[in-house]
Coordinates of C-alpha atoms in Angstrom, one line a residue:
Chain A
M207 CA 89.7 120.8 -17.8
I208 CA 93.0 121.2 -16.1
T209 CA 93.9 124.7 -15.0
L210 CA 97.4 125.6 -15.7
K211 CA 98.6 127.7 -12.9
G212 CA 101.4 130.2 -13.5
A213 CA 102.5 129.8 -9.9
E214 CA 103.7 126.3 -10.6
V215 CA 105.7 127.3 -13.6
S216 CA 107.3 130.2 -11.8
A217 CA 108.4 127.8 -9.0
K218 CA 110.1 125.6 -11.6
I219 CA 111.8 128.6 -13.0
K220 CA 112.9 129.7 -9.6
E221 CA 114.6 126.4 -9.0
Q222 CA 116.6 126.8 -12.3
T223 CA 117.5 130.4 -11.5
A224 CA 118.7 129.4 -8.1
E225 CA 121.0 126.9 -9.7
M226 CA 122.3 129.6 -12.1
L227 CA 122.7 132.2 -9.3
K228 CA 125.5 130.0 -7.9
Q229 CA 127.6 131.2 -10.8
C230 CA 127.3 134.8 -9.8
G231 CA 129.7 134.3 -7.0
G232 CA 127.6 135.6 -4.1
R233 CA 126.8 138.8 -5.9
I234 CA 123.1 139.7 -6.1
P235 CA 122.0 140.5 -9.6
K236 CA 120.3 143.8 -10.0
L237 CA 117.4 144.8 -12.2
A238 CA 116.8 148.3 -13.3
I239 CA 113.1 149.1 -14.0
V240 CA 112.9 152.2 -16.0
R241 CA 109.6 154.0 -16.0
V242 CA 108.4 157.2 -17.5
G243 CA 105.1 158.6 -16.1
E244 CA 102.5 156.9 -14.0
N245 CA 100.7 154.7 -16.4
P246 CA 98.6 152.2 -14.2
D247 CA 99.6 149.2 -16.5
D248 CA 103.2 150.1 -15.9
L249 CA 102.8 150.4 -12.2
S250 CA 101.0 147.1 -12.0
Y251 CA 103.7 145.3 -14.0
E252 CA 106.4 147.1 -12.0
R253 CA 104.9 146.0 -8.6
G254 CA 104.7 142.4 -9.9
A255 CA 108.4 142.5 -11.1
V256 CA 109.7 144.1 -7.9
K257 CA 107.9 141.4 -5.9
K258 CA 109.1 138.6 -8.1
M259 CA 112.7 139.8 -7.9
A260 CA 112.5 139.9 -4.1
A261 CA 111.0 136.4 -4.1
F262 CA 113.8 135.0 -6.2
G263 CA 116.4 136.6 -4.0
L264 CA 117.3 139.4 -6.7
S265 CA 117.6 143.1 -6.4
A266 CA 115.4 145.6 -8.3
E267 CA 115.6 149.4 -8.5
V268 CA 113.0 151.5 -10.0
Y269 CA 114.2 154.5 -12.0
A270 CA 111.1 156.8 -12.5
Y271 CA 110.9 160.0 -14.5
P272 CA 108.1 162.5 -15.1
A273 CA 105.8 161.9 -18.1
D274 CA 107.1 165.1 -19.6
I275 CA 110.8 164.5 -19.5
G276 CA 112.4 165.5 -22.8
D277 CA 113.9 163.1 -25.2
E278 CA 117.6 164.3 -24.7
A279 CA 117.1 164.4 -21.0
F280 CA 115.7 160.8 -20.8
K281 CA 118.4 159.5 -23.1
A282 CA 121.1 160.9 -20.9
E283 CA 119.5 159.1 -17.8
F284 CA 119.0 156.0 -19.8
Q285 CA 122.6 155.9 -20.9
K286 CA 123.8 156.2 -17.3
I287 CA 121.8 153.1 -16.2
N288 CA 122.8 151.3 -19.4
G289 CA 126.5 152.0 -18.6
D290 CA 126.2 151.3 -14.9
P291 CA 128.3 148.2 -14.1
E292 CA 126.1 147.6 -11.0
V293 CA 123.0 147.1 -13.3
D294 CA 122.8 143.6 -14.8
G295 CA 119.6 144.0 -16.7
I296 CA 117.0 146.6 -17.7
L297 CA 113.4 146.5 -18.0
L298 CA 112.0 149.4 -19.8
L299 CA 108.2 149.9 -19.4
R300 CA 106.6 150.8 -22.6
P301 CA 105.2 152.4 -24.6
L302 CA 107.1 155.6 -23.8
P303 CA 105.5 159.0 -24.1
K304 CA 105.5 160.3 -27.7
Q305 CA 108.2 162.9 -27.2
I306 CA 110.8 160.2 -26.6
H307 CA 112.1 158.4 -29.6
E308 CA 111.6 154.8 -28.5
R309 CA 113.4 153.4 -31.6
E310 CA 116.6 155.1 -30.6
I311 CA 116.4 153.6 -27.1
E312 CA 116.0 150.2 -28.6
R313 CA 119.2 150.7 -30.5
M314 CA 120.9 152.3 -27.5
I315 CA 120.2 149.5 -24.9
D316 CA 123.1 147.2 -24.3
P317 CA 121.9 143.8 -25.8
E318 CA 123.5 142.0 -22.8
K319 CA 121.3 144.0 -20.4
D320 CA 118.2 143.9 -22.8
L321 CA 116.2 141.4 -20.8
D322 CA 112.9 141.9 -22.5
G323 CA 114.3 141.6 -26.1
I324 CA 113.7 145.0 -27.5
S325 CA 117.1 145.6 -29.3
P326 CA 117.6 144.7 -32.9
E327 CA 120.3 142.4 -31.9
N328 CA 117.9 140.4 -29.7
I329 CA 115.1 140.5 -32.1
A330 CA 117.3 139.3 -34.8
K331 CA 118.3 136.4 -32.6
V332 CA 114.8 135.4 -31.8
F333 CA 114.2 135.5 -35.5
A334 CA 117.1 133.1 -36.3
G335 CA 116.2 130.8 -33.6
D336 CA 119.4 131.6 -31.7
S337 CA 118.7 131.2 -27.9
S338 CA 121.8 133.1 -26.9
G339 CA 119.9 136.4 -26.8
Y340 CA 116.8 137.5 -24.8
A341 CA 113.3 137.0 -26.2
P342 CA 110.5 139.2 -25.0
C343 CA 109.6 137.8 -21.6
T344 CA 105.9 137.3 -22.2
A345 CA 106.5 135.3 -25.5
E346 CA 109.0 133.1 -23.6
A347 CA 106.6 132.7 -20.8
V348 CA 104.1 130.9 -23.1
V349 CA 106.8 128.5 -24.2
E350 CA 108.0 128.0 -20.6
T351 CA 104.4 127.2 -19.5
L352 CA 104.0 124.6 -22.2
K353 CA 107.2 123.0 -21.3
A354 CA 106.6 123.0 -17.6
F355 CA 103.4 121.1 -18.1
E356 CA 105.0 118.8 -20.6
I357 CA 102.6 119.6 -23.3
P358 CA 104.0 118.5 -26.6
I359 CA 104.7 121.4 -29.1
S360 CA 106.5 119.6 -32.0
G361 CA 104.3 118.9 -34.9
K362 CA 101.4 120.6 -33.2
R363 CA 99.0 123.1 -34.8
A364 CA 99.7 126.4 -32.8
V365 CA 97.4 129.4 -33.5
I366 CA 98.3 132.7 -32.1
V367 CA 95.8 135.4 -32.0
G368 CA 97.6 138.8 -32.1
R369 CA 100.6 140.0 -34.0
S370 CA 102.3 142.4 -31.5
M371 CA 106.1 142.8 -31.2
V372 CA 105.8 141.8 -27.5
V373 CA 104.0 138.5 -28.0
G374 CA 102.5 137.4 -31.3
K375 CA 105.4 137.9 -33.6
P376 CA 108.4 136.7 -31.2
L377 CA 106.1 133.9 -30.1
S378 CA 105.5 132.7 -33.6
M379 CA 109.4 132.2 -34.0
L380 CA 109.8 130.7 -30.5
L381 CA 107.0 128.1 -31.4
L382 CA 108.5 127.5 -34.8
K383 CA 111.8 126.6 -33.2
E384 CA 109.9 124.0 -31.1
N385 CA 108.7 122.7 -34.4
A386 CA 104.9 123.6 -34.1
T387 CA 103.1 124.5 -37.2
V388 CA 102.3 128.1 -36.5
T389 CA 99.4 130.2 -37.5
I390 CA 99.2 133.9 -36.8
C391 CA 95.8 135.5 -36.7
H392 CA 94.8 139.2 -36.1
T393 CA 92.0 141.7 -36.5
R394 CA 91.8 141.1 -40.2
T395 CA 91.5 137.4 -40.2
V396 CA 88.5 136.1 -41.9
N397 CA 86.7 133.3 -40.1
L398 CA 88.8 133.7 -36.9
R399 CA 86.6 131.2 -34.9
E400 CA 87.2 128.5 -37.5
T401 CA 90.9 129.0 -37.6
C402 CA 91.1 129.0 -33.8
R403 CA 89.1 125.8 -33.5
N404 CA 91.5 124.1 -35.6
A405 CA 94.4 124.8 -33.1
E406 CA 95.8 122.1 -30.8
I407 CA 97.5 124.9 -28.9
L408 CA 95.7 128.2 -29.0
V409 CA 97.4 131.4 -27.6
A410 CA 95.3 134.5 -27.1
A411 CA 97.3 137.6 -27.3
A412 CA 95.1 140.2 -28.8
G413 CA 94.4 142.5 -25.7
R414 CA 90.6 142.3 -26.0
A415 CA 88.6 141.2 -23.0
K416 CA 87.1 137.8 -23.4
M417 CA 87.2 138.0 -27.2
L418 CA 87.4 134.1 -27.5
D419 CA 85.1 131.6 -25.8
K420 CA 84.5 127.9 -26.2
E421 CA 83.1 128.4 -29.7
S422 CA 86.7 129.3 -30.7
V423 CA 88.2 126.4 -29.0
G424 CA 88.6 122.9 -30.4
K425 CA 88.0 119.7 -28.5
D426 CA 90.9 119.0 -26.2
A427 CA 92.9 122.0 -27.2
V428 CA 95.4 123.6 -24.8
V429 CA 94.5 127.3 -24.3
I430 CA 97.1 129.9 -23.2
D431 CA 95.7 133.3 -22.4
V432 CA 98.2 136.1 -22.5
G433 CA 95.6 139.0 -22.2
I434 CA 95.4 141.2 -19.2
N435 CA 92.2 143.2 -19.6
V436 CA 89.6 144.8 -17.3
D437 CA 86.0 143.5 -17.9
E438 CA 82.8 145.5 -17.7
N439 CA 82.6 145.0 -14.0
G440 CA 86.2 146.5 -13.5
K441 CA 87.5 142.9 -12.9
L442 CA 90.9 141.5 -14.3
C443 CA 90.3 139.2 -17.1
G444 CA 92.0 137.6 -20.0
D445 CA 91.3 137.5 -23.8
V446 CA 89.6 134.2 -23.2
D447 CA 86.2 133.7 -21.4
F448 CA 87.8 131.0 -19.1
E449 CA 84.5 130.0 -17.5
T450 CA 83.1 128.7 -20.7
L451 CA 85.9 126.4 -21.6
E452 CA 85.0 123.4 -19.3
G453 CA 84.3 120.4 -21.5
T454 CA 86.0 121.7 -24.5
A455 CA 89.6 122.6 -23.8
S456 CA 91.8 120.0 -22.1
M457 CA 93.8 122.6 -20.3
A458 CA 93.9 126.4 -20.0
T459 CA 95.7 129.2 -18.1
P460 CA 93.6 131.5 -16.0
V461 CA 93.7 135.3 -15.8
P462 CA 94.9 136.3 -13.2
G463 CA 97.2 133.5 -12.0
G464 CA 98.4 132.4 -15.4
I465 CA 101.0 133.7 -17.8
G466 CA 101.5 137.1 -15.8
A467 CA 103.2 135.2 -13.0
V468 CA 105.4 133.3 -15.6
T469 CA 106.4 136.5 -17.4
T470 CA 108.2 138.0 -14.3
A471 CA 109.7 134.7 -13.5
V472 CA 111.2 134.7 -17.1
L473 CA 112.4 138.2 -16.3
A474 CA 114.1 137.0 -13.2
K475 CA 115.8 134.2 -15.1
H476 CA 116.9 136.5 -17.8
L477 CA 118.5 138.8 -15.1
V478 CA 120.4 135.9 -13.5
M479 CA 121.5 134.8 -17.0
A480 CA 122.8 138.3 -17.7
A481 CA 124.6 138.5 -14.4
A482 CA 126.1 134.9 -14.7
R483 CA 127.4 135.9 -18.2
K484 CA 129.1 139.0 -16.8
G485 CA 130.8 136.6 -14.3
Chain B
M10 CA 95.2 128.4 -64.9
I11 CA 97.1 131.6 -65.4
T12 CA 100.9 131.4 -65.4
L13 CA 102.3 134.3 -63.4
K14 CA 105.5 135.3 -65.3
G15 CA 108.3 136.8 -63.3
A16 CA 109.4 138.9 -66.4
E17 CA 106.2 140.9 -66.2
V18 CA 106.7 141.7 -62.5
S19 CA 110.3 142.6 -63.2
A20 CA 109.3 145.0 -66.0
K21 CA 107.0 146.8 -63.5
I22 CA 109.8 147.0 -61.0
K23 CA 112.1 148.4 -63.7
E24 CA 109.7 151.3 -64.3
Q25 CA 109.7 152.1 -60.5
T26 CA 113.4 151.9 -60.3
A27 CA 113.8 154.1 -63.4
E28 CA 111.7 156.6 -61.7
M29 CA 113.8 156.5 -58.4
L30 CA 117.1 156.6 -60.6
K31 CA 116.3 160.2 -61.3
Q32 CA 116.9 161.1 -57.7
C33 CA 120.5 159.8 -58.0
G34 CA 121.7 162.8 -60.0
G35 CA 123.1 161.0 -62.9
R36 CA 125.3 158.8 -60.9
I37 CA 125.0 155.1 -61.7
P38 CA 124.4 153.0 -58.5
K39 CA 127.0 150.4 -58.0
L40 CA 126.4 146.9 -56.5
A41 CA 129.1 144.8 -54.9
I42 CA 128.6 141.1 -55.3
V43 CA 130.8 139.3 -52.7
R44 CA 131.6 135.7 -53.4
V45 CA 133.8 133.2 -51.6
G46 CA 134.6 130.1 -53.7
E47 CA 132.9 128.8 -56.7
N48 CA 129.7 127.3 -55.7
P49 CA 127.5 126.7 -58.8
D50 CA 124.4 128.1 -57.0
D51 CA 126.4 131.2 -56.2
L52 CA 127.6 131.6 -59.7
S53 CA 124.2 131.1 -61.2
Y54 CA 122.7 133.7 -58.9
E55 CA 125.7 136.0 -59.6
R56 CA 125.2 135.7 -63.3
G57 CA 121.4 136.5 -62.9
A58 CA 122.2 139.6 -60.7
V59 CA 125.0 140.9 -63.1
K60 CA 122.6 140.6 -66.1
K61 CA 119.8 142.3 -64.3
M62 CA 121.8 145.2 -63.0
A63 CA 122.9 145.8 -66.6
A64 CA 119.4 145.5 -67.8
F65 CA 118.2 148.2 -65.3
G66 CA 121.1 150.5 -66.2
L67 CA 123.0 149.8 -63.0
S68 CA 126.6 148.8 -62.2
A69 CA 127.7 145.6 -60.7
E70 CA 131.3 144.5 -59.7
V71 CA 132.1 141.0 -58.4
Y72 CA 134.5 140.6 -55.6
A73 CA 135.5 136.9 -55.7
Y74 CA 137.8 135.2 -53.1
P75 CA 139.2 131.7 -52.9
A76 CA 137.1 129.2 -50.9
D77 CA 139.9 128.8 -48.4
I78 CA 140.3 132.5 -47.5
G79 CA 140.9 132.9 -43.8
D80 CA 138.3 134.6 -41.5
E81 CA 140.4 137.6 -40.7
A82 CA 141.6 138.2 -44.3
F83 CA 138.0 137.9 -45.5
K84 CA 136.8 140.4 -42.9
A85 CA 139.5 143.0 -43.9
E86 CA 138.5 142.6 -47.5
F87 CA 134.8 142.9 -46.7
Q88 CA 135.3 146.0 -44.5
K89 CA 137.0 147.7 -47.4
I90 CA 134.0 147.1 -49.7
N91 CA 131.7 148.0 -46.9
G92 CA 133.4 151.3 -46.4
D93 CA 133.9 152.1 -50.1
P94 CA 131.9 155.2 -50.9
E95 CA 131.6 154.0 -54.6
V96 CA 129.7 151.0 -53.4
D97 CA 126.0 151.7 -52.9
G98 CA 124.9 148.2 -51.9
I99 CA 126.3 144.7 -51.2
L100 CA 125.0 141.3 -52.1
L101 CA 126.9 138.6 -50.0
L102 CA 126.5 135.1 -51.5
R103 CA 125.9 132.6 -48.8
P104 CA 126.3 130.3 -47.0
L105 CA 130.0 131.2 -46.5
P106 CA 132.7 128.5 -46.0
K107 CA 132.7 127.4 -42.3
Q108 CA 136.1 129.1 -41.4
I109 CA 134.4 132.5 -41.9
H110 CA 132.2 133.7 -39.0
E111 CA 129.1 134.6 -40.9
R112 CA 127.3 135.9 -37.9
E113 CA 130.1 138.5 -37.5
I114 CA 129.7 139.6 -41.2
E115 CA 126.0 140.1 -40.6
R116 CA 126.9 142.5 -37.7
M117 CA 129.6 144.2 -39.7
I118 CA 127.6 145.1 -42.9
D119 CA 126.5 148.6 -43.1
P120 CA 122.6 148.3 -42.8
E121 CA 122.3 151.0 -45.5
K122 CA 124.2 148.8 -47.9
D123 CA 122.7 145.5 -46.7
L124 CA 120.4 145.1 -49.8
D125 CA 119.5 141.5 -48.9
G126 CA 118.5 142.1 -45.4
I127 CA 121.1 140.1 -43.4
S128 CA 122.0 142.7 -40.7
P129 CA 120.2 142.6 -37.3
E130 CA 119.0 146.1 -38.0
N131 CA 117.2 145.1 -41.2
I132 CA 115.9 141.8 -39.7
A133 CA 114.5 143.8 -36.7
K134 CA 112.8 146.2 -39.2
V135 CA 111.3 143.4 -41.2
F136 CA 109.9 142.0 -37.9
A137 CA 108.5 145.3 -36.8
G138 CA 106.8 145.8 -40.3
D139 CA 109.0 148.9 -40.7
S140 CA 109.7 149.2 -44.5
S141 CA 112.5 151.7 -44.2
G142 CA 115.0 148.8 -44.1
Y143 CA 115.8 146.1 -46.7
A144 CA 113.9 142.8 -46.5
P145 CA 115.6 139.6 -48.1
C146 CA 115.0 140.0 -51.7
T147 CA 113.4 136.7 -52.3
A148 CA 110.9 137.1 -49.5
E149 CA 110.0 140.6 -51.0
A150 CA 109.8 139.1 -54.5
V151 CA 106.8 137.1 -53.3
V152 CA 105.0 140.1 -52.2
E153 CA 105.9 142.1 -55.3
T154 CA 104.6 139.3 -57.4
L155 CA 101.3 139.2 -55.7
K156 CA 100.9 142.9 -55.9
A157 CA 101.9 143.2 -59.5
F158 CA 99.2 140.8 -60.5
E159 CA 96.7 142.5 -58.1
I160 CA 96.2 139.4 -56.1
P161 CA 94.4 140.4 -52.9
I162 CA 96.4 139.5 -49.7
S163 CA 94.5 141.2 -46.9
G164 CA 92.4 138.7 -45.0
K165 CA 93.6 135.8 -47.1
R166 CA 94.9 132.4 -45.7
A167 CA 98.5 132.3 -46.8
V168 CA 100.5 129.1 -46.2
I169 CA 104.2 129.1 -46.4
V170 CA 106.1 125.9 -46.7
G171 CA 109.6 126.4 -45.4
R172 CA 111.1 128.5 -42.4
S173 CA 114.3 129.7 -43.7
M174 CA 115.9 133.1 -42.6
V175 CA 115.9 134.0 -46.4
V176 CA 112.3 133.2 -47.3
G177 CA 110.0 131.6 -44.9
K178 CA 110.5 133.6 -41.7
P179 CA 110.8 137.1 -43.3
L180 CA 108.0 136.3 -45.7
S181 CA 105.8 135.5 -42.9
M182 CA 106.3 139.0 -41.5
L183 CA 105.8 140.7 -44.8
L184 CA 102.5 138.8 -45.5
L185 CA 101.3 139.7 -41.9
K186 CA 102.1 143.3 -42.7
E187 CA 99.7 142.9 -45.7
N188 CA 97.0 141.5 -43.4
A189 CA 97.2 137.9 -44.5
T190 CA 96.5 135.2 -42.0
V191 CA 99.8 133.4 -42.1
T192 CA 100.6 129.8 -41.4
I193 CA 104.2 128.6 -41.5
C194 CA 104.7 124.8 -42.3
H195 CA 108.0 122.8 -42.3
T196 CA 109.4 119.3 -42.3
R197 CA 107.9 118.6 -39.0
T198 CA 104.5 119.6 -40.0
V199 CA 101.8 116.9 -39.5
N200 CA 99.4 116.6 -42.4
L201 CA 101.3 119.1 -44.7
R202 CA 98.9 118.4 -47.6
E203 CA 95.7 119.2 -45.7
T204 CA 97.3 122.4 -44.4
C205 CA 98.5 123.5 -47.8
R206 CA 95.1 122.7 -49.3
N207 CA 93.4 125.1 -47.0
A208 CA 95.7 128.0 -48.4
E209 CA 94.3 130.7 -50.6
I210 CA 97.8 131.8 -51.3
L211 CA 100.4 128.9 -51.1
V212 CA 104.1 129.7 -51.0
A213 CA 106.6 126.9 -51.6
A214 CA 109.9 127.6 -50.2
A215 CA 111.2 124.4 -48.8
G216 CA 113.9 123.7 -51.4
R217 CA 112.8 120.1 -52.3
A218 CA 112.1 119.3 -55.9
K219 CA 108.4 119.0 -56.8
M220 CA 107.5 118.2 -53.2
L221 CA 104.1 119.7 -53.6
D222 CA 101.5 118.8 -56.5
K223 CA 97.9 119.4 -57.2
E224 CA 97.0 117.2 -54.1
S225 CA 98.4 120.0 -51.9
V226 CA 96.7 122.7 -53.6
G227 CA 93.1 124.0 -52.9
K228 CA 90.7 124.9 -55.6
D229 CA 91.5 128.3 -57.1
A230 CA 94.5 128.9 -54.9
V231 CA 97.4 131.0 -56.0
V232 CA 100.6 129.1 -56.0
I233 CA 104.0 130.9 -55.6
D234 CA 107.0 128.7 -56.1
V235 CA 110.3 130.0 -54.7
G236 CA 112.1 126.8 -55.1
I237 CA 115.1 126.4 -57.4
N238 CA 116.1 122.8 -57.7
V239 CA 117.4 120.3 -60.2
D240 CA 115.2 117.3 -61.0
E241 CA 116.2 113.7 -61.5
N242 CA 116.8 114.6 -65.3
G243 CA 119.1 117.5 -64.4
K244 CA 116.4 120.0 -65.3
L245 CA 115.8 123.1 -63.3
C246 CA 112.5 122.8 -61.3
G247 CA 110.7 124.3 -58.4
D248 CA 109.3 122.9 -55.2
V249 CA 105.9 122.5 -57.0
D250 CA 105.0 120.1 -59.7
F251 CA 103.7 122.8 -62.0
E252 CA 102.4 120.6 -64.6
T253 CA 99.9 118.9 -62.4
L254 CA 98.3 122.2 -61.3
E255 CA 95.9 122.9 -64.3
G256 CA 92.3 122.7 -63.1
T257 CA 93.2 123.3 -59.5
A258 CA 95.3 126.4 -58.9
S259 CA 93.9 129.6 -60.4
M260 CA 97.4 131.0 -60.9
A261 CA 100.9 129.9 -60.4
T262 CA 104.5 130.9 -60.9
P263 CA 106.7 128.7 -63.0
V264 CA 110.3 127.7 -62.5
P265 CA 112.4 128.9 -64.2
G266 CA 110.6 132.2 -65.3
G267 CA 109.0 133.0 -62.0
I268 CA 110.2 134.3 -58.7
G269 CA 113.9 134.2 -59.6
A270 CA 113.6 137.0 -62.1
V271 CA 111.6 139.1 -59.6
T272 CA 114.3 138.6 -56.8
T273 CA 117.1 140.1 -58.9
A274 CA 114.7 142.9 -59.9
V275 CA 114.0 143.6 -56.1
L276 CA 117.8 143.6 -55.6
A277 CA 118.0 146.2 -58.3
K278 CA 115.2 148.2 -56.7
H279 CA 117.1 148.0 -53.3
L280 CA 120.3 149.2 -54.9
V281 CA 118.6 152.3 -56.3
M282 CA 117.0 153.0 -53.1
A283 CA 120.2 152.8 -51.2
A284 CA 121.8 155.2 -53.9
A285 CA 119.0 157.6 -53.8
R286 CA 119.2 157.7 -50.0
K287 CA 122.8 158.5 -50.1
G288 CA 121.8 161.5 -52.3

């Protein structure tokens, strides 16, 4: 079985962004990372994003607010960042605390700065197969990974486990655009294993540690693991029990070292795209 | 095999709308049907919609423009209808002629009047499983039909043939919301028959006359035919060769007399919802 390393995909994306960066006329694109509270998942993603922007020669600034900031106060702060001409793109760490109306932020964010595809404009574009917008980075990272390793998508049976707005749903549209036959599974799917075993490309994006193992993987399938979980020993792990796949899957992404690294690379690419479009 | 008649579903929807209509304070909700040119498909849908609104005690006015109307002139006309307080909802017959920037109209339409779910706002809501917006009427008609005949959806394998923005894609989201395991097939699907035969609920929405027959239908499957085509004898037909299904499918919608009648009923329901929300 071939291990599909995220670092290799990230390196390819870095080459592409370096090319695009030339269109920014020497200006260094700036990412605003907006965080409310100190959620460990947010902090971990933030660290990864900051590191990746630096590695790609891009700038990132963290705008952190206390967990109990009020809805109006947060919106006022957000609007400032949103309107700041120095800010080329925004990553809003979510979910936000309950007192903040996340839906209204989604409508407020400038679609041109909405690098993680949370605005209705960008969602509608993903739905329409219009690549002029920004898809959620994690969903796009899956497609970038398949393409980087030259894994054929067209005509293939792709099965996605998970139906979130961040991965499952947008990914179904991105894979459809690549002409895959797409099946979306979830907690209510009857006979999940059998459905998964039928996949030529299996994407695990359910957010449950090691919920899939070799029994759910067809012979020679490509397995993409989007999950980031902590196992019973406190160790980072994916939705797939990677160790069991040898002899079944033809290729698989590990966790860590897989899709996570690609996701922040896609974020960097989106940032450079946004900056280049501004000219 | 049971024939699932659209008229029965339409009658149920009529009861629901009559109930909602009471919230409109005696005012009769008004639909604006906007048509450019004289496309026979448009005219046929228009006739059906006008008739249905009348049958439901609602008002409809057709705003027709010549096929060669300019982009700016059309937008000016559209904006008038869009802003008219007398108009509760709009049905825009599409596709529009090439000189008109359809995308810009989608962004222009007031989401509150966008009864057929073409605005980014409503598309994003369908995607998010948020039922406060308007889904494309045809997609919703499929779900309404399943529900009207008390066909279980949760946990079922639903296969949709076709990936249009009007049916396939939004319907995949609506069926996901109902907890179906959803597969989307299309022209590039390898082994379409086999995939279709695996469906417990099969939705044909490809727009190709009689492209599916009993060989593509599993034992006891429920078949929903969204296609409206003309066969080699000039007769109206669906995407499914209905006559061949006896002994295979457990239930199926005919064409004509199936989903078409439900689609305009959903349009009427959306119109009353829009009017009731305005108060």
